Coordinates of N, CA, C and O in Angstrom, one line a residue:
A1406 N -35.5 29.4 -0.8 CA -34.7 30.5 -1.2 C -33.2 30.1 -1.3 O -32.8 29.3 -0.6
K1407 N -32.5 30.7 -2.2 CA -31.1 30.5 -2.4 C -30.3 31.1 -1.3 O -30.7 32.2 -0.7
Y1408 N -29.2 30.5 -0.9 CA -28.5 30.9 0.2 C -28.0 32.4 0.2 O -28.3 33.2 1.0
V1409 N -27.3 32.7 -0.9 CA -26.7 34.1 -1.0 C -27.9 35.1 -1.1 O -27.9 36.1 -0.4
A1410 N -28.9 34.8 -2.0 CA -30.0 35.7 -2.1 C -30.8 35.8 -0.8 O -31.2 36.9 -0.4
A1411 N -31.0 34.6 -0.2 CA -31.8 34.7 1.1 C -31.0 35.4 2.2 O -31.6 36.2 2.9
A1412 N -29.7 35.2 2.2 CA -28.9 35.9 3.2 C -29.0 37.4 3.0 O -29.1 38.2 4.0
R1413 N -28.9 37.8 1.8 CA -29.0 39.3 1.5 C -30.4 39.8 1.7 O -30.5 41.0 2.2
S1414 N -31.4 39.0 1.4 CA -32.7 39.5 1.7 C -33.0 39.7 3.1 O -33.9 40.4 3.5
Q1415 N -32.3 38.9 4.0 CA -32.5 39.0 5.4 C -31.7 40.1 6.0 O -31.6 40.3 7.2
G1416 N -31.0 40.9 5.2 CA -30.2 42.0 5.6 C -28.8 41.7 6.0 O -28.0 42.5 6.5
L1417 N -28.3 40.4 5.7 CA -26.9 40.1 6.0 C -26.0 40.8 4.9 O -26.3 40.7 3.7
S1418 N -25.0 41.3 5.4 CA -24.0 42.0 4.5 C -23.1 40.9 3.8 O -23.1 39.7 4.3
D1419 N -22.4 41.3 2.8 CA -21.5 40.3 2.2 C -20.4 39.9 3.2 O -19.9 38.8 3.1
D1420 N -20.0 40.8 4.1 CA -19.0 40.4 5.1 C -19.6 39.3 6.0 O -18.8 38.3 6.3
A1421 N -20.8 39.3 6.3 CA -21.4 38.3 7.2 C -21.5 37.0 6.4 O -21.3 35.9 6.9
V1422 N -21.9 37.1 5.1 CA -22.0 35.9 4.3 C -20.6 35.3 4.1 O -20.4 34.1 4.2
R1423 N -19.6 36.2 3.9 CA -18.2 35.7 3.8 C -17.8 35.0 5.1 O -17.1 34.0 5.0
A1424 N -18.2 35.5 6.2 CA -17.8 34.9 7.5 C -18.4 33.5 7.6 O -17.8 32.6 8.1
N1425 N -19.7 33.4 7.2 CA -20.4 32.1 7.3 C -19.7 31.1 6.4 O -19.5 29.9 6.8
L1426 N -19.3 31.5 5.2 CA -18.7 30.6 4.3 C -17.3 30.2 4.7 O -16.8 29.1 4.6
T1427 N -16.6 31.2 5.3 CA -15.2 30.9 5.8 C -15.3 29.9 7.0 O -14.5 29.0 7.0
S1428 N -16.3 30.0 7.8 CA -16.5 29.1 8.9 C -16.8 27.7 8.4 O -16.6 26.7 9.1
A1429 N -17.4 27.6 7.2 CA -17.8 26.3 6.6 C -16.6 25.7 5.9 O -16.7 24.6 5.4
G1430 N -15.5 26.4 5.8 CA -14.3 25.8 5.2 C -14.0 26.3 3.8 O -13.1 25.7 3.2
W1431 N -14.6 27.3 3.3 CA -14.4 27.8 2.0 C -13.2 28.7 1.9 O -12.9 29.4 2.9
S1432 N -12.5 28.6 0.8 CA -11.3 29.5 0.6 C -11.8 30.9 0.1 O -12.8 31.0 -0.4
P1433 N -10.9 31.9 0.3 CA -11.3 33.2 -0.1 C -11.6 33.3 -1.6 O -12.5 34.0 -2.0
K1434 N -10.9 32.5 -2.4 CA -11.1 32.6 -3.8 C -12.5 32.0 -4.2 O -13.3 32.6 -5.0
D1435 N -12.9 30.9 -3.5 CA -14.2 30.3 -3.7 C -15.3 31.2 -3.2 O -16.4 31.3 -3.8
I1436 N -15.1 31.9 -2.1 CA -16.1 32.8 -1.5 C -16.3 34.0 -2.5 O -17.5 34.4 -2.7
A1437 N -15.3 34.5 -3.1 CA -15.4 35.6 -4.0 C -16.3 35.2 -5.2 O -17.1 36.0 -5.7
E1438 N -16.1 34.0 -5.7 CA -17.0 33.5 -6.8 C -18.4 33.3 -6.3 O -19.4 33.6 -7.1
I1439 N -18.6 32.8 -5.1 CA -20.0 32.5 -4.6 C -20.7 33.8 -4.4 O -21.9 33.9 -4.7
L1440 N -20.1 34.9 -4.0 CA -20.7 36.1 -3.7 C -21.2 36.8 -5.0 O -22.0 37.7 -5.0
N1441 N -20.7 36.3 -6.1 CA -21.1 36.9 -7.4 C -22.3 36.1 -8.0 O -22.7 36.4 -9.1
T1442 N -22.7 35.1 -7.3 CA -23.9 34.3 -7.7 C -24.9 34.2 -6.6 O -24.6 34.5 -5.5
N1443 N -26.0 33.7 -6.9 CA -27.0 33.4 -5.9 C -27.7 32.1 -6.1 O -28.9 31.9 -6.0
S1444 N -26.8 31.1 -6.5 CA -27.3 29.8 -6.9 C -27.2 28.7 -5.8 O -27.4 27.6 -6.0
F1445 N -26.9 29.1 -4.6 CA -26.8 28.1 -3.5 C -27.9 28.4 -2.5 O -28.2 29.5 -2.0
G1446 N -28.6 27.2 -2.1 CA -29.6 27.3 -1.1 C -29.2 27.2 0.3 O -29.9 27.7 1.2
S1447 N -28.1 26.6 0.6 CA -27.6 26.5 1.9 C -26.0 26.6 1.8 O -25.5 26.5 0.7
V1448 N -25.4 26.8 3.0 CA -24.0 26.9 2.9 C -23.4 25.6 2.4 O -23.5 24.5 3.0
P1449 N -22.8 25.6 1.2 CA -22.4 24.3 0.6 C -21.1 23.8 1.2 O -20.3 24.5 1.8
V1450 N -20.9 22.5 1.0 CA -19.6 21.9 1.5 C -18.5 22.3 0.5 O -18.7 22.3 -0.7
P1451 N -17.4 22.7 1.0 CA -16.3 23.1 0.2 C -15.8 22.0 -0.7 O -15.9 20.8 -0.4
P1452 N -15.4 22.3 -1.9 CA -15.0 21.2 -2.8 C -13.8 20.4 -2.3 O -12.9 21.0 -1.6
T1453 N -13.8 19.1 -2.5 CA -12.8 18.3 -2.0 C -11.6 18.3 -2.9 O -11.8 17.9 -4.1
P1454 N -10.4 18.6 -2.5 CA -9.3 18.6 -3.4 C -8.9 17.2 -3.7 O -8.9 16.3 -2.9
H1455 N -8.5 17.0 -5.0 CA -8.0 15.7 -5.4 C -6.6 15.5 -5.1 O -5.8 16.4 -5.3
P1456 N -6.2 14.3 -4.6 CA -4.8 14.1 -4.2 C -3.8 14.2 -5.4 O -2.7 14.6 -5.2
G1457 N -4.3 13.9 -6.6 CA -3.5 14.1 -7.7 C -2.6 12.9 -8.0 O -2.5 11.9 -7.3
M1458 N -1.8 13.0 -9.1 CA -0.9 11.9 -9.6 C 0.3 11.7 -8.7 O 0.9 10.6 -8.7
W1459 N 0.7 12.7 -7.9 CA 1.8 12.6 -7.1 C 1.7 11.5 -6.0 O 2.6 10.7 -5.8
V1460 N 0.5 11.5 -5.4 CA 0.3 10.4 -4.4 C 0.3 9.1 -5.0 O 0.8 8.1 -4.5
T1461 N -0.3 9.0 -6.2 CA -0.3 7.7 -7.0 C 1.1 7.2 -7.3 O 1.5 6.1 -7.1
F1462 N 2.0 8.2 -7.7 CA 3.4 7.9 -7.9 C 4.0 7.4 -6.7 O 4.8 6.4 -6.7
Q1463 N 3.7 8.0 -5.5 CA 4.3 7.6 -4.3 C 3.9 6.1 -3.9 O 4.7 5.4 -3.4
Y1464 N 2.7 5.8 -4.1 CA 2.2 4.5 -3.9 C 2.9 3.4 -4.8 O 3.2 2.3 -4.4
L1465 N 3.1 3.8 -6.0 CA 3.8 3.0 -7.0 C 5.2 2.7 -6.5 O 5.7 1.5 -6.5
L1466 N 5.9 3.7 -6.0 CA 7.3 3.5 -5.4 C 7.2 2.6 -4.2 O 8.1 1.8 -4.0
L1467 N 6.2 2.8 -3.4 CA 6.0 2.0 -2.1 C 5.9 0.6 -2.5 O 6.6 -0.3 -1.9
F1468 N 5.1 0.2 -3.4 CA 4.9 -1.2 -3.7 C 6.0 -1.8 -4.5 O 6.3 -3.0 -4.4
I1469 N 6.6 -1.0 -5.4 CA 7.8 -1.6 -6.1 C 8.9 -1.9 -5.1 O 9.5 -3.0 -5.2
T1470 N 9.2 -1.0 -4.2 CA 10.2 -1.3 -3.2 C 9.8 -2.4 -2.3 O 10.6 -3.1 -1.7
L1471 N 8.5 -2.5 -2.0 CA 8.0 -3.6 -1.2 C 8.3 -5.0 -1.8 O 8.8 -5.9 -1.2
Y1472 N 8.0 -5.1 -3.1 CA 8.2 -6.3 -3.8 C 9.7 -6.7 -3.9 O 10.1 -7.8 -3.6
I1473 N 10.5 -5.7 -4.2 CA 12.0 -5.9 -4.2 C 12.5 -6.3 -2.9 O 13.3 -7.3 -2.8
S1474 N 12.0 -5.7 -1.8 CA 12.5 -6.0 -0.5 C 12.1 -7.4 0.0 O 12.9 -8.2 0.5
A1475 N 10.8 -7.7 -0.3 CA 10.3 -9.0 0.1 C 11.0 -10.2 -0.7 O 11.4 -11.2 -0.1
I1476 N 11.2 -10.0 -2.0 CA 11.9 -11.0 -2.8 C 13.4 -11.2 -2.3 O 13.9 -12.3 -2.2
S1477 N 14.0 -10.0 -2.1 CA 15.4 -10.1 -1.7 C 15.6 -10.7 -0.3 O 16.5 -11.6 -0.1
L1478 N 14.7 -10.4 0.6 CA 14.8 -10.9 2.0 C 14.5 -12.4 1.9 O 15.2 -13.2 2.6
G1479 N 13.5 -12.8 1.1 CA 13.2 -14.2 1.0 C 14.3 -15.0 0.4 O 14.7 -16.1 0.8
G1480 N 15.0 -14.4 -0.7 CA 16.1 -15.1 -1.3 C 17.3 -15.3 -0.3 O 17.9 -16.4 -0.3
L1481 N 17.5 -14.3 0.5 CA 18.6 -14.4 1.5 C 18.3 -15.5 2.6 O 19.1 -16.3 2.9
L1482 N 17.0 -15.5 3.0 CA 16.7 -16.5 4.0 C 16.6 -17.9 3.4 O 17.0 -18.9 4.1
Y1483 N 16.2 -18.0 2.2 CA 16.2 -19.3 1.5 C 17.7 -19.8 1.4 O 18.0 -21.0 1.6
Y1484 N 18.6 -18.9 1.1 CA 20.0 -19.3 1.0 C 20.5 -19.8 2.3 O 21.2 -20.8 2.4
L1485 N 20.2 -19.1 3.4 CA 20.7 -19.5 4.7 C 20.0 -20.8 5.1 O 20.7 -21.7 5.7
A1486 N 18.8 -21.0 4.8 CA 18.1 -22.3 5.1 C 18.7 -23.4 4.3 O 19.0 -24.5 4.9
D1487 N 19.1 -23.2 3.1 CA 19.7 -24.3 2.3 C 21.1 -24.6 2.7 O 21.5 -25.8 2.7
K1488 N 21.8 -23.6 3.2 CA 23.1 -23.8 3.8 C 23.0 -24.6 5.1 O 23.8 -25.5 5.4
A1489 N 22.0 -24.3 5.9 CA 21.9 -24.9 7.2 C 21.3 -26.3 7.1 O 21.5 -27.2 8.0
I1490 N 20.5 -26.6 6.0 CA 19.9 -27.9 5.8 C 20.3 -28.5 4.5 O 19.6 -28.3 3.5
P1491 N 21.4 -29.1 4.4 CA 21.9 -29.7 3.2 C 21.0 -30.9 2.8 O 20.5 -31.6 3.6
D1492 N 20.9 -31.1 1.5 CA 20.1 -32.1 0.9 C 20.7 -32.7 -0.3 O 20.7 -32.0 -1.4
A1493 N 21.4 -33.8 -0.2 CA 22.2 -34.3 -1.3 C 21.3 -34.7 -2.5 O 21.7 -34.7 -3.6
A1494 N 20.1 -35.2 -2.2 CA 19.2 -35.6 -3.2 C 18.6 -34.5 -4.0 O 18.3 -34.6 -5.2
N1495 N 18.5 -33.3 -3.4 CA 18.0 -32.1 -4.0 C 18.9 -30.9 -3.8 O 18.7 -30.2 -2.9
P1496 N 20.0 -30.9 -4.6 CA 20.9 -29.8 -4.3 C 20.3 -28.4 -4.5 O 19.4 -28.2 -5.4
S1497 N 20.8 -27.5 -3.7 CA 20.2 -26.1 -3.8 C 20.7 -25.4 -5.0 O 21.8 -25.6 -5.6
I1498 N 19.8 -24.5 -5.5 CA 20.2 -23.7 -6.7 C 21.4 -22.8 -6.4 O 22.2 -22.5 -7.3
Y1499 N 21.6 -22.5 -5.1 CA 22.7 -21.6 -4.7 C 24.1 -22.3 -4.9 O 25.1 -21.7 -5.0
A1500 N 24.1 -23.6 -4.9 CA 25.3 -24.4 -5.2 C 25.8 -24.2 -6.6 O 27.0 -24.3 -6.8
F1501 N 24.9 -23.9 -7.5 CA 25.3 -23.7 -8.9 C 25.6 -22.2 -9.2 O 26.4 -21.8 -10.0
I1502 N 24.8 -21.3 -8.6 CA 24.9 -19.9 -8.9 C 26.0 -19.3 -8.1 O 26.7 -18.3 -8.5
G1503 N 26.3 -19.8 -6.9 CA 27.4 -19.2 -6.1 C 26.9 -18.0 -5.3 O 25.8 -17.8 -5.0
S1504 N 27.9 -17.1 -5.1 CA 27.6 -15.9 -4.3 C 27.1 -14.7 -5.0 O 26.7 -13.7 -4.4
Y1505 N 27.0 -14.8 -6.4 CA 26.5 -13.7 -7.2 C 25.1 -13.4 -6.9 O 24.7 -12.2 -6.7
L1506 N 24.2 -14.4 -6.8 CA 22.8 -14.2 -6.5 C 22.7 -13.6 -5.1 O 21.9 -12.7 -4.8
L1507 N 23.5 -14.1 -4.1 CA 23.5 -13.6 -2.8 C 23.8 -12.1 -2.7 O 23.2 -11.3 -2.0
Q1508 N 24.8 -11.7 -3.5 CA 25.2 -10.3 -3.5 C 24.1 -9.5 -4.1 O 23.9 -8.3 -3.7
G1509 N 23.5 -10.0 -5.1 CA 22.4 -9.3 -5.7 C 21.2 -9.1 -4.8 O 20.6 -8.0 -4.7
Y1510 N 20.9 -10.1 -4.0 CA 19.8 -10.0 -3.0 C 20.2 -8.9 -1.9 O 19.4 -8.1 -1.5
L1511 N 21.5 -9.0 -1.5 CA 21.9 -8.0 -0.4 C 21.9 -6.6 -0.9 O 21.4 -5.7 -0.3
S1512 N 22.4 -6.4 -2.1 CA 22.4 -5.0 -2.7 C 21.0 -4.5 -2.9 O 20.7 -3.3 -2.7
S1513 N 20.1 -5.4 -3.4 CA 18.7 -5.0 -3.6 C 18.0 -4.6 -2.3 O 17.3 -3.6 -2.2
L1514 N 18.3 -5.4 -1.3 CA 17.6 -5.1 0.0 C 18.2 -3.8 0.6 O 17.4 -3.0 1.2
I1515 N 19.5 -3.6 0.5 CA 20.1 -2.4 1.1 C 19.6 -1.2 0.4 O 19.3 -0.1 1.1
V1516 N 19.3 -1.2 -0.9 CA 18.8 0.0 -1.6 C 17.3 0.1 -1.4 O 16.8 1.2 -1.2
A1517 N 16.5 -1.0 -1.6 CA 15.1 -0.9 -1.7 C 14.4 -0.7 -0.3 O 13.4 0.1 -0.2
F1518 N 14.9 -1.4 0.7 CA 14.2 -1.3 2.0 C 14.1 0.1 2.6 O 13.1 0.5 3.1
P1519 N 15.2 0.8 2.6 CA 15.1 2.2 3.2 C 14.1 3.1 2.4 O 13.4 3.9 3.1
I1520 N 14.1 2.9 1.1 CA 13.1 3.7 0.3 C 11.7 3.3 0.7 O 10.8 4.1 0.9
F1521 N 11.5 1.9 0.8 CA 10.2 1.4 1.2 C 9.8 2.0 2.6 O 8.6 2.5 2.8
A1522 N 10.7 1.9 3.6 CA 10.4 2.4 4.9 C 10.0 3.9 4.9 O 9.1 4.3 5.6
F1523 N 10.8 4.7 4.2 CA 10.6 6.1 4.1 C 9.2 6.4 3.4 O 8.4 7.2 4.0
M1524 N 8.9 5.8 2.3 CA 7.6 6.0 1.6 C 6.5 5.5 2.5 O 5.4 6.2 2.5
F1525 N 6.6 4.5 3.3 CA 5.6 4.0 4.1 C 5.2 5.0 5.2 O 4.1 5.3 5.5
I1526 N 6.2 5.6 5.8 CA 6.0 6.6 6.8 C 5.4 7.9 6.2 O 4.4 8.4 6.8
V1527 N 5.9 8.3 5.1 CA 5.3 9.5 4.4 C 3.9 9.3 4.1 O 3.0 10.2 4.4
L1528 N 3.5 8.2 3.5 CA 2.2 7.9 3.0 C 1.2 7.7 4.2 O 0.1 8.1 4.2
K1529 N 1.8 7.1 5.3 CA 0.9 6.9 6.5 C 0.6 8.3 7.1 O -0.6 8.5 7.5
K1530 N 1.5 9.2 7.1 CA 1.2 10.6 7.6 C 0.2 11.3 6.7 O -0.7 12.0 7.2
Q1531 N 0.4 11.1 5.4 CA -0.5 11.8 4.5 C -2.0 11.2 4.6 O -2.9 11.9 4.5
L1532 N -2.0 9.9 4.9 CA -3.3 9.2 5.0 C -4.1 9.7 6.2 O -5.3 9.9 6.2
I1533 N -3.3 9.9 7.3 CA -3.9 10.5 8.6 C -4.4 11.9 8.3 O -5.5 12.3 8.8
A1534 N -3.6 12.7 7.6 CA -4.0 14.1 7.4 C -5.1 14.2 6.4 O -5.9 15.1 6.5
S1535 N -5.1 13.3 5.4 CA -6.1 13.4 4.3 C -6.7 12.0 4.1 O -6.3 11.2 3.2
P1536 N -7.7 11.6 4.8 CA -8.4 10.3 4.7 C -8.9 10.0 3.3 O -9.1 8.9 2.9
M1537 N -9.1 11.1 2.5 CA -9.7 10.9 1.2 C -8.7 10.1 0.3 O -9.1 9.6 -0.8
I1538 N -7.5 10.0 0.7 CA -6.5 9.3 -0.1 C -6.9 7.8 -0.2 O -6.5 7.1 -1.2
R1539 N -7.7 7.3 0.7 CA -8.1 5.9 0.7 C -8.9 5.6 -0.6 O -9.0 4.5 -1.0
G1540 N -9.5 6.6 -1.2 CA -10.3 6.4 -2.3 C -9.6 6.4 -3.7 O -10.2 6.2 -4.7
I1541 N -8.3 6.6 -3.6 CA -7.5 6.6 -4.9 C -7.5 5.2 -5.5 O -7.2 4.2 -4.9
R1542 N -7.9 5.2 -6.8 CA -8.1 3.9 -7.4 C -6.8 3.1 -7.6 O -6.8 1.9 -7.4
A1543 N -5.7 3.8 -7.8 CA -4.4 3.1 -8.0 C -4.0 2.5 -6.7 O -3.5 1.4 -6.6
R1544 N -4.3 3.2 -5.6 CA -4.0 2.6 -4.2 C -4.8 1.4 -4.0 O -4.2 0.3 -3.5
Q1545 N -6.1 1.4 -4.3 CA -6.9 0.2 -4.1 C -6.5 -0.9 -5.0 O -6.4 -2.1 -4.5
F1546 N -6.1 -0.6 -6.2 CA -5.7 -1.7 -7.1 C -4.4 -2.3 -6.6 O -4.3 -3.6 -6.6
L1547 N -3.4 -1.5 -6.2 CA -2.2 -2.1 -5.7 C -2.4 -2.9 -4.4 O -1.8 -4.0 -4.3
F1548 N -3.3 -2.5 -3.6 CA -3.6 -3.3 -2.4 C -4.2 -4.6 -2.8 O -3.8 -5.7 -2.3
Y1549 N -5.2 -4.6 -3.6 CA -5.9 -5.8 -4.0 C -5.0 -6.8 -4.8 O -5.0 -8.0 -4.5
I1550 N -4.3 -6.3 -5.7 CA -3.4 -7.2 -6.5 C -2.3 -7.8 -5.6 O -1.9 -9.0 -5.8
T1551 N -1.8 -7.0 -4.7 CA -0.8 -7.6 -3.7 C -1.4 -8.6 -2.8 O -0.8 -9.6 -2.5
L1552 N -2.6 -8.4 -2.4 CA -3.3 -9.4 -1.6 C -3.5 -10.7 -2.4 O -3.3 -11.8 -1.8
V1553 N -3.9 -10.6 -3.6 CA -4.0 -11.8 -4.5 C -2.7 -12.5 -4.6 O -2.6 -13.7 -4.5
I1554 N -1.6 -11.7 -4.9 CA -0.3 -12.3 -5.1 C 0.2 -13.1 -3.9 O 0.6 -14.2 -3.9
T1555 N 0.1 -12.4 -2.7 CA 0.6 -13.0 -1.5 C -0.3 -14.2 -1.1 O 0.2 -15.3 -0.6
F1556 N -1.6 -14.2 -1.4 CA -2.5 -15.3 -1.1 C -2.1 -16.5 -2.0 O -2.0 -17.7 -1.5
I1557 N -1.8 -16.3 -3.3 CA -1.4 -17.3 -4.2 C -0.1 -18.0 -3.7 O 0.1 -19.2 -3.7
I1558 N 0.9 -17.1 -3.3 CA 2.2 -17.6 -2.9 C 2.0 -18.5 -1.7 O 2.6 -19.6 -1.6
I1559 N 1.3 -18.0 -0.7 CA 1.1 -18.8 0.6 C 0.4 -20.1 0.3 O 0.8 -21.2 0.8
M1560 N -0.7 -20.1 -0.6 CA -1.4 -21.3 -0.9 C -0.6 -22.2 -1.7 O -0.7 -23.5 -1.5
S1561 N 0.3 -21.8 -2.6 CA 1.2 -22.6 -3.3 C 2.1 -23.4 -2.4 O 2.3 -24.6 -2.6
Y1562 N 2.7 -22.7 -1.5 CA 3.7 -23.4 -0.6 C 2.9 -24.3 0.3 O 3.4 -25.4 0.7
L1563 N 1.7 -23.9 0.8 CA 0.9 -24.8 1.6 C 0.6 -26.1 0.9 O 0.6 -27.2 1.4
M1564 N 0.2 -26.0 -0.4 CA -0.1 -27.2 -1.2 C 1.1 -28.1 -1.4 O 1.0 -29.3 -1.4
S1565 N 2.3 -27.4 -1.5 CA 3.5 -28.3 -1.6 C 3.8 -29.0 -0.4 O 4.3 -30.2 -0.4
I1566 N 3.4 -28.4 0.8 CA 3.6 -29.1 2.1 C 2.7 -30.3 2.1 O 3.1 -31.4 2.5
V1567 N 1.4 -30.1 1.8 CA 0.4 -31.2 1.8 C 0.8 -32.3 0.8 O 0.7 -33.5 1.1
Y1568 N 1.3 -31.9 -0.4 CA 1.7 -32.8 -1.4 C 2.8 -33.7 -0.9 O 2.9 -34.9 -1.0
G1569 N 3.8 -33.0 -0.2 CA 4.9 -33.8 0.4 C 4.5 -34.8 1.4 O 5.0 -35.9 1.5
L1570 N 3.6 -34.3 2.2 CA 3.1 -35.2 3.3 C 2.4 -36.5 2.7 O 2.6 -37.6 3.1
L1571 N 1.5 -36.2 1.6 CA 0.8 -37.3 1.0 C 1.8 -38.3 0.3 O 1.5 -39.5 0.2
A1572 N 2.8 -37.7 -0.3 CA 3.8 -38.5 -1.1 C 4.8 -39.1 -0.2 O 5.5 -40.0 -0.6
G1573 N 4.9 -38.7 1.1 CA 5.9 -39.3 2.0 C 7.3 -38.8 1.8 O 8.2 -39.5 2.3
D1574 N 7.5 -37.7 1.1 CA 8.9 -37.2 0.8 C 9.0 -35.8 1.2 O 9.8 -35.0 0.6
L1575 N 8.3 -35.4 2.3 CA 8.4 -34.0 2.8 C 9.8 -33.8 3.4 O 10.2 -34.6 4.3
T1576 N 10.5 -32.8 3.0 CA 11.9 -32.6 3.6 C 11.9 -31.4 4.5 O 11.0 -30.5 4.4
A1577 N 12.9 -31.3 5.3 CA 13.0 -30.2 6.2 C 13.3 -28.9 5.5 O 12.8 -27.8 5.9
R1578 N 13.9 -29.0 4.3 CA 14.2 -27.8 3.6 C 12.9 -27.2 3.0 O 12.7 -26.0 3.0
V1579 N 11.9 -28.0 2.6 CA 10.7 -27.5 2.1 C 9.9 -26.9 3.2 O 9.3 -25.8 3.0
V1580 N 9.9 -27.5 4.4 CA 9.3 -26.9 5.6 C 9.9 -25.5 5.9 O 9.2 -24.6 6.2
A1581 N 11.2 -25.5 5.9 CA 11.9 -24.2 6.2 C 11.5 -23.1 5.2 O 11.3 -22.0 5.5
H1582 N 11.4 -23.5 3.9 CA 11.1 -22.5 2.9 C 9.6 -22.0 3.1 O 9.3 -20.8 2.9
F1583 N 8.8 -22.9 3.5 CA 7.4 -22.5 3.7 C 7.3 -21.6 4.9 O 6.6 -20.6 4.9
A1584 N 8.1 -21.9 6.0 CA 8.1 -21.0 7.2 C 8.6 -19.6 6.8 O 8.1 -18.6 7.3
I1585 N 9.6 -19.6 5.9 CA 10.2 -18.3 5.5 C 9.2 -17.5 4.7 O 9.0 -16.3 4.9
T1586 N 8.5 -18.2 3.8 CA 7.5 -17.6 3.0 C 6.3 -17.0 3.8 O 5.9 -15.9 3.6
L1587 N 5.9 -17.8 4.8 CA 4.8 -17.4 5.7 C 5.3 -16.2 6.5 O 4.5 -15.3 6.8
L1588 N 6.5 -16.2 6.9 CA 7.1 -15.1 7.7 C 7.1 -13.8 6.9 O 6.9 -12.7 7.5
I1589 N 7.3 -13.8 5.6 CA 7.4 -12.6 4.8 C 6.0 -12.2 4.2 O 5.6 -11.1 4.4
A1590 N 5.4 -13.2 3.6 CA 4.1 -12.9 2.9 C 3.0 -12.7 3.9 O 2.0 -12.0 3.6
G1591 N 3.0 -13.5 5.0 CA 1.9 -13.4 6.0 C 1.6 -12.0 6.5 O 0.5 -11.5 6.4
P1592 N 2.6 -11.3 7.1 CA 2.4 -10.0 7.6 C 1.9 -9.0 6.5 O 1.1 -8.1 6.8
I1593 N 2.5 -9.1 5.3 CA 2.0 -8.3 4.2 C 0.6 -8.5 3.9 O -0.2 -7.5 3.8
F1594 N 0.2 -9.8 3.8 CA -1.2 -10.1 3.5 C -2.2 -9.6 4.6 O -3.2 -8.9 4.3
W1595 N -1.9 -9.8 5.9 CA -2.8 -9.4 7.0 C -2.8 -7.9 7.1 O -3.9 -7.3 7.4
Y1596 N -1.7 -7.2 6.9 CA -1.7 -5.7 7.0 C -2.6 -5.1 5.9 O -3.4 -4.3 6.2
L1597 N -2.4 -5.6 4.7 CA -3.2 -5.1 3.6 C -4.6 -5.4 3.7 O -5.5 -4.6 3.4
L1598 N -4.9 -6.6 4.2 CA -6.3 -7.0 4.5 C -7.0 -6.1 5.5 O -8.1 -5.7 5.3
A1599 N -6.2 -5.7 6.5 CA -6.8 -4.8 7.6 C -7.0 -3.4 7.0 O -8.0 -2.8 7.3
E1600 N -6.1 -3.0 6.1 CA -6.3 -1.7 5.4 C -7.5 -1.7 4.5 O -8.3 -0.7 4.5
V1601 N -7.7 -2.7 3.8 CA -8.8 -2.8 2.9 C -10.1 -2.8 3.7 O -11.1 -2.2 3.3
K1602 N -10.1 -3.5 4.8 CA -11.3 -3.5 5.6 C -11.6 -2.2 6.2 O -12.8 -1.7 6.3
S1603 N -10.6 -1.4 6.6 CA -10.8 -0.1 7.1 C -11.2 0.9 6.0 O -11.8 1.9 6.3
D1604 N -10.9 0.6 4.7 CA -11.3 1.4 3.6 C -12.8 1.3 3.3 O -13.4 2.2 2.8
R1605 N -13.3 0.1 3.5 CA -14.7 -0.2 3.1 C -15.8 0.7 3.7 O -16.6 1.1 2.9
P1606 N -15.7 1.0 5.0 CA -16.8 2.0 5.5 C -16.8 3.3 4.8 O -17.8 4.0 4.7

């Protein structure tokens, strides 16, 4: 027997049916439509609202500002490492560009990082309130593509370390750059990997 028809055949009033549907999580609008039909056999699960393009847009902002912040922070730390570890045989790029690139990194970090931090907090709260956000395709794509990018970056620097060891010309500056890269890309990689794992169930 269908739910509405069965409920009415058992003597339940529309008010009682409405109460059952309300307790199951249905909105008044949906209940009004249901009471006009008899096509349900049991109290159905209410329709799941779609997060929409707004959440996708927020994730795009999150990852854009993440990339800008990571690149800017890395550039600043590379600059400091090159200043602290001079290498006459391999002059730093900052010796030719001067302070302009440094100012660009600083301004980018000052603008992008607060936006990233704000979007991270907002989206984390939305994710706790609406776990269905985990299923957004754009979110999954951004997570996986960033995982791939960070993995390639870490592996590239690691291969340069091994190459330097084999060639016998490994410098302290290269090691410092690898440490900086690992410091920035490592936490991003492991956090996103943990999120992807929690999405899979």
